Amino acid sequence: MNTILFLQNLGDWLIPVMRFFTSLGYEEFYLLIMPAIYWCIDTTVGGRLAIMLAMTSGLNQILKLAFHSPRPFWTSSKVRALSLETSFGFPSGHAQNAASIWGILAASVRRWWAWALAIFLVLIIGISRLYLGVHFPSDVLVGWLVGGILVWAFVRLESPTIAWLKQQSVWGKLAAILSISIAILLIGNLILWGLSDWTLPAEWIETATQAGEAPAPLSRSGITTSAGVFLGLAGGLILIDESGGFNPKGPIEKRALRYLLGIAGTLILWAGLKAIFPSGEGLMPQSLRYLRYALTGLWVTGAAPLCFRWLKLSD
């Protein structure tokens, strides 16, 4: 707690700076950057980022539910909530996502400047979460650790996993990714079921509400989103691989047009289906949420590149 108070006492002039850097750790930001790399620069690196994003998101949601720990502004009125969050705090999703996403990007680029940029962003994004009062130092440290382990595991297991997948039929590949997606759903919902008799402490609710927003950490939406995104992104990679691959090279105007059309399609699916589908914690709303994110992921890695080929926007 002292670390957070020390950082916040450095002055309010840091608020916009820290909010900017914390925005670089949101999944929405990665979903803007990853397609740009995948569609316009390097399909292999973009594919790695897609899978890493799905993996780290799902694991972080599971860990948050398993530990069900508070955020600083839920437990102390001395901490100012400069960014409101309603989910559990441990481990920090921003810190974990930053370490895993920027780490795998640096590992793919294999240049000193890429590692220097990754280390800077990982550190500053983590510090921003402390300054904004939404994480304890332990949340951030463990987030960095989990993200680093994911990068290490990804680098070690990527080649043997790809070799195994190449030996499978298309249906075998789809069955494998569907099994992982369902596992994310089952583990997350089993943890939630185990917490059915657990009650959010009244003091957490009161302190957080006074800070600006009541916590709602027992939602299924995060788990559903992660499982759906993994199925869609991985399924799209299989689809494009089975259809002959995708070449992201070409004139700059074609690359720019690809990105604009691709992001437009992404927003239509993500925001359009959100406006149509009902929200809530019930079976039907959560099933439709799963479908919405699966279709969005499938568009990004599979359907959009096929459209680019059909429109003669790829070489």
mmCIF file of C-alpha atoms in Angstrom:
data_model
loop_
_atom_site.group_PDB
_atom_site.id
_atom_site.type_symbol
_atom_site.label_atom_id
_atom_site.label_comp_id
_atom_site.label_asym_id
_atom_site.label_seq_id
_atom_site.Cartn_x
_atom_site.Cartn_y
_atom_site.Cartn_z
ATOM 1 C CA MET A 1 0.000 0.000 0.000
ATOM 2 C CA ASN A 2 2.864 2.400 0.799
ATOM 3 C CA THR A 3 4.215 2.032 -2.744
ATOM 4 C CA ILE A 4 0.863 3.047 -4.225
ATOM 5 C CA LEU A 5 0.515 6.046 -1.917
ATOM 6 C CA PHE A 6 4.077 7.131 -2.698
ATOM 7 C CA LEU A 7 3.415 7.019 -6.449
ATOM 8 C CA GLN A 8 0.090 8.859 -6.173
ATOM 9 C CA ASN A 9 1.750 11.554 -4.060
ATOM 10 C CA LEU A 10 4.129 12.346 -6.942
ATOM 11 C CA GLY A 11 1.386 14.578 -8.325
ATOM 12 C CA ASP A 12 -1.736 14.685 -10.470
ATOM 13 C CA TRP A 13 0.303 15.781 -13.509
ATOM 14 C CA LEU A 14 1.089 12.077 -13.966
ATOM 15 C CA ILE A 15 -2.570 11.050 -14.284
ATOM 16 C CA PRO A 16 -2.880 11.530 -18.098
ATOM 17 C CA VAL A 17 0.577 10.021 -18.615
ATOM 18 C CA MET A 18 -0.243 6.905 -16.598
ATOM 19 C CA ARG A 19 -3.674 6.580 -18.183
ATOM 20 C CA PHE A 20 -2.034 6.665 -21.602
ATOM 21 C CA PHE A 21 0.425 3.906 -20.734
ATOM 22 C CA THR A 22 -2.265 1.820 -19.043
ATOM 23 C CA SER A 23 -4.316 2.065 -22.260
ATOM 24 C CA LEU A 24 -1.475 0.193 -24.002
ATOM 25 C CA GLY A 25 -2.236 -2.815 -21.811
ATOM 26 C CA TYR A 26 -5.911 -3.232 -22.654
ATOM 27 C CA GLU A 27 -6.922 -6.170 -24.824
ATOM 28 C CA GLU A 28 -8.723 -3.750 -27.162
ATOM 29 C CA PHE A 29 -5.383 -2.090 -27.957
ATOM 30 C CA TYR A 30 -3.798 -5.436 -28.767
ATOM 31 C CA LEU A 31 -6.749 -6.285 -30.996
ATOM 32 C CA LEU A 32 -5.952 -3.170 -33.028
ATOM 33 C CA ILE A 33 -2.201 -3.825 -33.237
ATOM 34 C CA MET A 34 -2.219 -7.595 -33.790
ATOM 35 C CA PRO A 35 -4.372 -7.485 -36.968
ATOM 36 C CA ALA A 36 -2.168 -4.721 -38.398
ATOM 37 C CA ILE A 37 0.854 -6.988 -38.062
ATOM 38 C CA TYR A 38 -1.022 -10.083 -39.243
ATOM 39 C CA TRP A 39 -2.729 -8.486 -42.268
ATOM 40 C CA CYS A 40 -0.037 -6.037 -43.353
ATOM 41 C CA ILE A 41 3.445 -6.986 -42.114
ATOM 42 C CA ASP A 42 4.126 -10.598 -41.066
ATOM 43 C CA THR A 43 1.487 -13.323 -40.871
ATOM 44 C CA THR A 44 3.654 -15.616 -38.728
ATOM 45 C CA VAL A 45 4.361 -12.969 -36.087
ATOM 46 C CA GLY A 46 0.743 -11.818 -36.164
ATOM 47 C CA GLY A 47 -0.422 -15.402 -35.682
ATOM 48 C CA ARG A 48 1.861 -15.804 -32.677
ATOM 49 C CA LEU A 49 0.445 -12.623 -31.149
ATOM 50 C CA ALA A 50 -3.104 -13.851 -31.765
ATOM 51 C CA ILE A 51 -2.543 -17.147 -29.971
ATOM 52 C CA MET A 52 -0.605 -15.500 -27.141
ATOM 53 C CA LEU A 53 -3.374 -12.932 -26.638
ATOM 54 C CA ALA A 54 -5.979 -15.690 -26.382
ATOM 55 C CA MET A 55 -3.823 -17.803 -24.058
ATOM 56 C CA THR A 56 -2.836 -15.040 -21.639
ATOM 57 C CA SER A 57 -6.372 -13.659 -21.500
ATOM 58 C CA GLY A 58 -7.901 -17.030 -20.638
ATOM 59 C CA LEU A 59 -5.265 -17.882 -18.040
ATOM 60 C CA ASN A 60 -5.545 -14.473 -16.373
ATOM 61 C CA GLN A 61 -9.314 -14.775 -16.057
ATOM 62 C CA ILE A 62 -8.935 -18.199 -14.438
ATOM 63 C CA LEU A 63 -6.252 -16.984 -12.018
ATOM 64 C CA LYS A 64 -8.280 -13.928 -10.991
ATOM 65 C CA LEU A 65 -11.252 -16.120 -10.088
ATOM 66 C CA ALA A 66 -9.091 -18.725 -8.356
ATOM 67 C CA PHE A 67 -7.450 -16.171 -6.030
ATOM 68 C CA HIS A 68 -10.442 -13.745 -5.833
ATOM 69 C CA SER A 69 -8.307 -10.999 -4.324
ATOM 70 C CA PRO A 70 -9.320 -7.336 -3.902
ATOM 71 C CA ARG A 71 -7.975 -4.232 -5.550
ATOM 72 C CA PRO A 72 -6.318 -1.500 -3.434
ATOM 73 C CA PHE A 73 -9.192 0.963 -3.699
ATOM 74 C CA TRP A 74 -11.575 -1.757 -2.447
ATOM 75 C CA THR A 75 -9.718 -2.038 0.846
ATOM 76 C CA SER A 76 -8.440 1.456 1.638
ATOM 77 C CA SER A 77 -10.077 4.844 1.248
ATOM 78 C CA LYS A 78 -6.576 6.358 1.237
ATOM 79 C CA VAL A 79 -6.006 4.987 -2.265
ATOM 80 C CA ARG A 80 -7.529 7.080 -5.033
ATOM 81 C CA ALA A 81 -9.198 5.064 -7.782
ATOM 82 C CA LEU A 82 -7.864 6.881 -10.835
ATOM 83 C CA SER A 83 -9.102 4.070 -13.089
ATOM 84 C CA LEU A 84 -12.109 2.016 -12.055
ATOM 85 C CA GLU A 85 -12.092 -1.781 -12.362
ATOM 86 C CA THR A 86 -14.789 -4.213 -11.209
ATOM 87 C CA SER A 87 -12.956 -7.560 -11.561
ATOM 88 C CA PHE A 88 -10.631 -9.209 -9.037
ATOM 89 C CA GLY A 89 -7.084 -7.856 -8.926
ATOM 90 C CA PHE A 90 -4.611 -10.749 -8.651
ATOM 91 C CA PRO A 91 -2.678 -11.158 -10.871
ATOM 92 C CA SER A 92 -2.651 -7.956 -12.903
ATOM 93 C CA GLY A 93 -4.027 -8.612 -16.372
ATOM 94 C CA HIS A 94 -2.281 -5.525 -17.727
ATOM 95 C CA ALA A 95 1.094 -6.646 -16.388
ATOM 96 C CA GLN A 96 0.593 -10.227 -17.584
ATOM 97 C CA ASN A 97 -0.669 -9.210 -21.027
ATOM 98 C CA ALA A 98 2.147 -6.698 -21.473
ATOM 99 C CA ALA A 99 4.834 -9.220 -20.528
ATOM 100 C CA SER A 100 3.393 -11.952 -22.738
ATOM 101 C CA ILE A 101 2.397 -9.904 -25.803
ATOM 102 C CA TRP A 102 5.383 -7.536 -25.977
ATOM 103 C CA GLY A 103 7.646 -10.402 -24.916
ATOM 104 C CA ILE A 104 6.587 -12.700 -27.741
ATOM 105 C CA LEU A 105 6.816 -9.799 -30.198
ATOM 106 C CA ALA A 106 10.395 -9.092 -29.097
ATOM 107 C CA ALA A 107 11.221 -12.807 -29.260
ATOM 108 C CA SER A 108 9.891 -12.863 -32.834
ATOM 109 C CA VAL A 109 11.753 -9.731 -33.995
ATOM 110 C CA ARG A 110 15.022 -10.804 -32.304
ATOM 111 C CA ARG A 111 16.564 -7.329 -32.197
ATOM 112 C CA TRP A 112 18.024 -5.534 -29.183
ATOM 113 C CA TRP A 113 15.787 -2.499 -29.729
ATOM 114 C CA ALA A 114 12.694 -4.742 -29.705
ATOM 115 C CA TRP A 115 13.692 -6.169 -26.321
ATOM 116 C CA ALA A 116 14.490 -2.679 -25.008
ATOM 117 C CA LEU A 117 11.077 -1.391 -26.131
ATOM 118 C CA ALA A 118 9.321 -4.466 -24.702
ATOM 119 C CA ILE A 119 11.033 -4.143 -21.319
ATOM 120 C CA PHE A 120 10.220 -0.417 -21.144
ATOM 121 C CA LEU A 121 6.545 -0.947 -21.994
ATOM 122 C CA VAL A 122 6.168 -3.895 -19.613
ATOM 123 C CA LEU A 123 7.655 -1.882 -16.749
ATOM 124 C CA ILE A 124 5.764 1.362 -17.388
ATOM 125 C CA ILE A 125 2.414 -0.381 -17.921
ATOM 126 C CA GLY A 126 2.857 -2.207 -14.614
ATOM 127 C CA ILE A 127 3.843 0.991 -12.802
ATOM 128 C CA SER A 128 0.835 2.781 -14.280
ATOM 129 C CA ARG A 129 -1.459 0.222 -12.653
ATOM 130 C CA LEU A 130 0.094 0.951 -9.263
ATOM 131 C CA TYR A 131 -0.166 4.725 -9.718
ATOM 132 C CA LEU A 132 -3.815 4.485 -10.779
ATOM 133 C CA GLY A 133 -4.611 2.566 -7.589
ATOM 134 C CA VAL A 134 -6.008 -0.558 -9.222
ATOM 135 C CA HIS A 135 -3.290 -3.062 -8.279
ATOM 136 C CA PHE A 136 -1.022 -3.986 -5.406
ATOM 137 C CA PRO A 137 2.701 -4.470 -6.169
ATOM 138 C CA SER A 138 2.241 -8.242 -5.742
ATOM 139 C CA ASP A 139 -0.472 -8.222 -8.443
ATOM 140 C CA VAL A 140 1.905 -6.612 -10.911
ATOM 141 C CA LEU A 141 4.945 -8.724 -10.002
ATOM 142 C CA VAL A 142 3.045 -11.992 -10.387
ATOM 143 C CA GLY A 143 1.484 -10.722 -13.614
ATOM 144 C CA TRP A 144 4.956 -10.091 -15.003
ATOM 145 C CA LEU A 145 6.072 -13.542 -13.832
ATOM 146 C CA VAL A 146 3.131 -15.364 -15.414
ATOM 147 C CA GLY A 147 3.567 -13.420 -18.659
ATOM 148 C CA GLY A 148 7.269 -14.255 -18.751
ATOM 149 C CA ILE A 149 6.567 -17.951 -18.166
ATOM 150 C CA LEU A 150 4.042 -17.916 -21.012
ATOM 151 C CA VAL A 151 6.634 -16.444 -23.388
ATOM 152 C CA TRP A 152 9.206 -19.045 -22.335
ATOM 153 C CA ALA A 153 6.696 -21.888 -22.732
ATOM 154 C CA PHE A 154 5.493 -20.574 -26.096
ATOM 155 C CA VAL A 155 9.015 -20.389 -27.524
ATOM 156 C CA ARG A 156 9.849 -23.875 -26.234
ATOM 157 C CA LEU A 157 6.623 -25.568 -27.352
ATOM 158 C CA GLU A 158 5.789 -23.780 -30.605
ATOM 159 C CA SER A 159 7.820 -25.986 -32.958
ATOM 160 C CA PRO A 160 6.755 -29.392 -31.530
ATOM 161 C CA THR A 161 3.130 -28.226 -31.351
ATOM 162 C CA ILE A 162 3.138 -27.118 -34.998
ATOM 163 C CA ALA A 163 4.796 -30.402 -36.011
ATOM 164 C CA TRP A 164 2.078 -32.345 -34.172
ATOM 165 C CA LEU A 165 -0.716 -30.277 -35.722
ATOM 166 C CA LYS A 166 0.645 -30.873 -39.222
ATOM 167 C CA GLN A 167 0.160 -34.601 -38.669
ATOM 168 C CA GLN A 168 -3.520 -34.102 -37.822
ATOM 169 C CA SER A 169 -6.477 -33.849 -40.177
ATOM 170 C CA VAL A 170 -8.355 -30.557 -40.324
ATOM 171 C CA TRP A 171 -11.033 -32.083 -38.098
ATOM 172 C CA GLY A 172 -8.353 -33.203 -35.647
ATOM 173 C CA LYS A 173 -6.976 -29.669 -35.495
ATOM 174 C CA LEU A 174 -10.438 -28.199 -34.952
ATOM 175 C CA ALA A 175 -11.169 -30.764 -32.255
ATOM 176 C CA ALA A 176 -7.943 -29.807 -30.467
ATOM 177 C CA ILE A 177 -8.685 -26.077 -30.353
ATOM 178 C CA LEU A 178 -12.339 -26.707 -29.448
ATOM 179 C CA SER A 179 -11.171 -28.867 -26.544
ATOM 180 C CA ILE A 180 -8.939 -26.058 -25.249
ATOM 181 C CA SER A 181 -11.753 -23.541 -25.594
ATOM 182 C CA ILE A 182 -14.165 -25.782 -23.707
ATOM 183 C CA ALA A 183 -11.500 -26.405 -21.043
ATOM 184 C CA ILE A 184 -11.254 -22.654 -20.430
ATOM 185 C CA LEU A 185 -15.034 -22.499 -20.022
ATOM 186 C CA LEU A 186 -15.178 -25.522 -17.732
ATOM 187 C CA ILE A 187 -12.311 -24.469 -15.458
ATOM 188 C CA GLY A 188 -13.614 -20.940 -15.103
ATOM 189 C CA ASN A 189 -17.172 -22.007 -14.411
ATOM 190 C CA LEU A 190 -16.062 -24.699 -11.971
ATOM 191 C CA ILE A 191 -14.188 -22.065 -9.979
ATOM 192 C CA LEU A 192 -17.265 -19.834 -10.035
ATOM 193 C CA TRP A 193 -19.371 -22.772 -8.852
ATOM 194 C CA GLY A 194 -16.902 -23.289 -6.001
ATOM 195 C CA LEU A 195 -17.378 -19.630 -5.062
ATOM 196 C CA SER A 196 -21.179 -19.901 -4.994
ATOM 197 C CA ASP A 197 -21.193 -19.837 -1.170
ATOM 198 C CA TRP A 198 -18.522 -17.142 -0.962
ATOM 199 C CA THR A 199 -19.691 -13.594 -0.315
ATOM 200 C CA LEU A 200 -17.918 -10.459 -1.408
ATOM 201 C CA PRO A 201 -16.926 -8.695 1.830
ATOM 202 C CA ALA A 202 -19.205 -5.782 2.634
ATOM 203 C CA GLU A 203 -16.247 -3.489 3.336
ATOM 204 C CA TRP A 204 -14.871 -4.107 -0.166
ATOM 205 C CA ILE A 205 -18.210 -3.151 -1.692
ATOM 206 C CA GLU A 206 -18.588 -0.070 0.500
ATOM 207 C CA THR A 207 -15.057 1.250 -0.025
ATOM 208 C CA ALA A 208 -15.082 0.591 -3.776
ATOM 209 C CA THR A 209 -18.516 2.189 -4.165
ATOM 210 C CA GLN A 210 -17.318 5.299 -2.361
ATOM 211 C CA ALA A 211 -14.386 5.407 -4.786
ATOM 212 C CA GLY A 212 -16.731 5.411 -7.761
ATOM 213 C CA GLU A 213 -17.974 1.936 -8.758
ATOM 214 C CA ALA A 214 -19.159 -1.212 -6.979
ATOM 215 C CA PRO A 215 -17.139 -4.368 -7.761
ATOM 216 C CA ALA A 216 -18.743 -7.138 -9.819
ATOM 217 C CA PRO A 217 -15.969 -9.739 -10.004
ATOM 218 C CA LEU A 218 -18.048 -12.933 -10.187
ATOM 219 C CA SER A 219 -19.204 -12.418 -13.768
ATOM 220 C CA ARG A 220 -18.814 -15.235 -16.316
ATOM 221 C CA SER A 221 -18.274 -12.773 -19.161
ATOM 222 C CA GLY A 222 -14.467 -12.691 -18.964
ATOM 223 C CA ILE A 223 -14.163 -16.468 -19.157
ATOM 224 C CA THR A 224 -16.720 -16.669 -21.964
ATOM 225 C CA THR A 225 -14.914 -13.959 -23.925
ATOM 226 C CA SER A 226 -11.506 -15.615 -23.584
ATOM 227 C CA ALA A 227 -12.807 -19.038 -24.616
ATOM 228 C CA GLY A 228 -14.655 -17.632 -27.623
ATOM 229 C CA VAL A 229 -11.711 -15.525 -28.794
ATOM 230 C CA PHE A 230 -9.337 -18.489 -28.563
ATOM 231 C CA LEU A 231 -11.651 -20.669 -30.650
ATOM 232 C CA GLY A 232 -12.113 -17.980 -33.290
ATOM 233 C CA LEU A 233 -8.483 -16.878 -33.590
ATOM 234 C CA ALA A 234 -7.077 -20.428 -33.637
ATOM 235 C CA GLY A 235 -9.838 -21.624 -35.962
ATOM 236 C CA GLY A 236 -9.096 -18.789 -38.367
ATOM 237 C CA LEU A 237 -5.405 -19.691 -38.444
ATOM 238 C CA ILE A 238 -6.330 -23.269 -39.362
ATOM 239 C CA LEU A 239 -8.770 -22.012 -42.015
ATOM 240 C CA ILE A 240 -6.228 -19.779 -43.745
ATOM 241 C CA ASP A 241 -3.508 -22.433 -43.537
ATOM 242 C CA GLU A 242 -5.764 -25.071 -45.096
ATOM 243 C CA SER A 243 -6.748 -22.662 -47.890
ATOM 244 C CA GLY A 244 -3.181 -21.990 -48.990
ATOM 245 C CA GLY A 245 -1.965 -19.318 -46.599
ATOM 246 C CA PHE A 246 -1.918 -15.541 -46.844
ATOM 247 C CA ASN A 247 0.772 -13.154 -48.098
ATOM 248 C CA PRO A 248 0.731 -9.803 -46.202
ATOM 249 C CA LYS A 249 3.200 -8.163 -48.588
ATOM 250 C CA GLY A 250 2.278 -5.690 -51.307
ATOM 251 C CA PRO A 251 2.082 -1.959 -52.020
ATOM 252 C CA ILE A 252 1.448 0.319 -49.056
ATOM 253 C CA GLU A 253 -1.952 1.383 -50.404
ATOM 254 C CA LYS A 254 -3.113 -2.230 -50.531
ATOM 255 C CA ARG A 255 -1.925 -2.852 -46.995
ATOM 256 C CA ALA A 256 -3.697 0.270 -45.738
ATOM 257 C CA LEU A 257 -6.923 -0.723 -47.494
ATOM 258 C CA ARG A 258 -6.677 -4.224 -46.034
ATOM 259 C CA TYR A 259 -6.387 -2.814 -42.538
ATOM 260 C CA LEU A 260 -9.284 -0.401 -42.958
ATOM 261 C CA LEU A 261 -11.599 -3.053 -44.403
ATOM 262 C CA GLY A 262 -10.484 -5.628 -41.858
ATOM 263 C CA ILE A 263 -10.999 -3.354 -38.858
ATOM 264 C CA ALA A 264 -14.387 -2.290 -40.240
ATOM 265 C CA GLY A 265 -15.439 -5.938 -40.384
ATOM 266 C CA THR A 266 -14.080 -6.522 -36.888
ATOM 267 C CA LEU A 267 -16.074 -3.613 -35.478
ATOM 268 C CA ILE A 268 -19.234 -4.683 -37.300
ATOM 269 C CA LEU A 269 -19.048 -8.134 -35.722
ATOM 270 C CA TRP A 270 -17.861 -6.992 -32.282
ATOM 271 C CA ALA A 271 -20.077 -3.923 -31.849
ATOM 272 C CA GLY A 272 -22.937 -4.938 -34.157
ATOM 273 C CA LEU A 273 -23.566 -8.300 -32.522
ATOM 274 C CA LYS A 274 -23.173 -6.675 -29.093
ATOM 275 C CA ALA A 275 -26.047 -4.335 -29.952
ATOM 276 C CA ILE A 276 -28.231 -7.228 -31.121
ATOM 277 C CA PHE A 277 -27.434 -9.952 -28.602
ATOM 278 C CA PRO A 278 -28.878 -9.787 -25.072
ATOM 279 C CA SER A 279 -26.530 -9.245 -22.126
ATOM 280 C CA GLY A 280 -26.549 -11.059 -18.806
ATOM 281 C CA GLU A 281 -25.184 -14.033 -16.902
ATOM 282 C CA GLY A 282 -27.717 -16.589 -18.147
ATOM 283 C CA LEU A 283 -27.007 -19.486 -20.485
ATOM 284 C CA MET A 284 -28.406 -17.833 -23.615
ATOM 285 C CA PRO A 285 -26.648 -14.441 -23.230
ATOM 286 C CA GLN A 286 -23.339 -16.136 -22.404
ATOM 287 C CA SER A 287 -23.700 -18.574 -25.330
ATOM 288 C CA LEU A 288 -24.305 -15.673 -27.703
ATOM 289 C CA ARG A 289 -21.350 -13.808 -26.197
ATOM 290 C CA TYR A 290 -19.176 -16.870 -26.874
ATOM 291 C CA LEU A 291 -20.446 -16.933 -30.474
ATOM 292 C CA ARG A 292 -19.855 -13.198 -30.911
ATOM 293 C CA TYR A 293 -16.216 -13.358 -29.837
ATOM 294 C CA ALA A 294 -15.580 -16.582 -31.749
ATOM 295 C CA LEU A 295 -16.893 -14.990 -34.960
ATOM 296 C CA THR A 296 -14.831 -11.850 -34.355
ATOM 297 C CA GLY A 297 -11.669 -13.905 -33.859
ATOM 298 C CA LEU A 298 -12.461 -16.060 -36.902
ATOM 299 C CA TRP A 299 -12.845 -12.946 -39.017
ATOM 300 C CA VAL A 300 -9.498 -11.509 -37.923
ATOM 301 C CA THR A 301 -7.300 -14.518 -38.645
ATOM 302 C CA GLY A 302 -9.316 -16.416 -41.259
ATOM 303 C CA ALA A 303 -12.247 -14.776 -43.008
ATOM 304 C CA ALA A 304 -10.691 -11.325 -43.496
ATOM 305 C CA PRO A 305 -7.550 -12.675 -45.243
ATOM 306 C CA LEU A 306 -9.794 -14.779 -47.514
ATOM 307 C CA CYS A 307 -11.768 -11.636 -48.361
ATOM 308 C CA PHE A 308 -8.530 -9.790 -49.121
ATOM 309 C CA ARG A 309 -7.536 -12.536 -51.532
ATOM 310 C CA TRP A 310 -10.958 -12.450 -53.199
ATOM 311 C CA LEU A 311 -10.762 -8.651 -53.556
ATOM 312 C CA LYS A 312 -7.234 -8.928 -55.031
ATOM 313 C CA LEU A 313 -5.790 -6.964 -52.109
ATOM 314 C CA SER A 314 -3.027 -9.498 -51.430
ATOM 315 C CA ASP A 315 -0.206 -10.767 -53.630
#
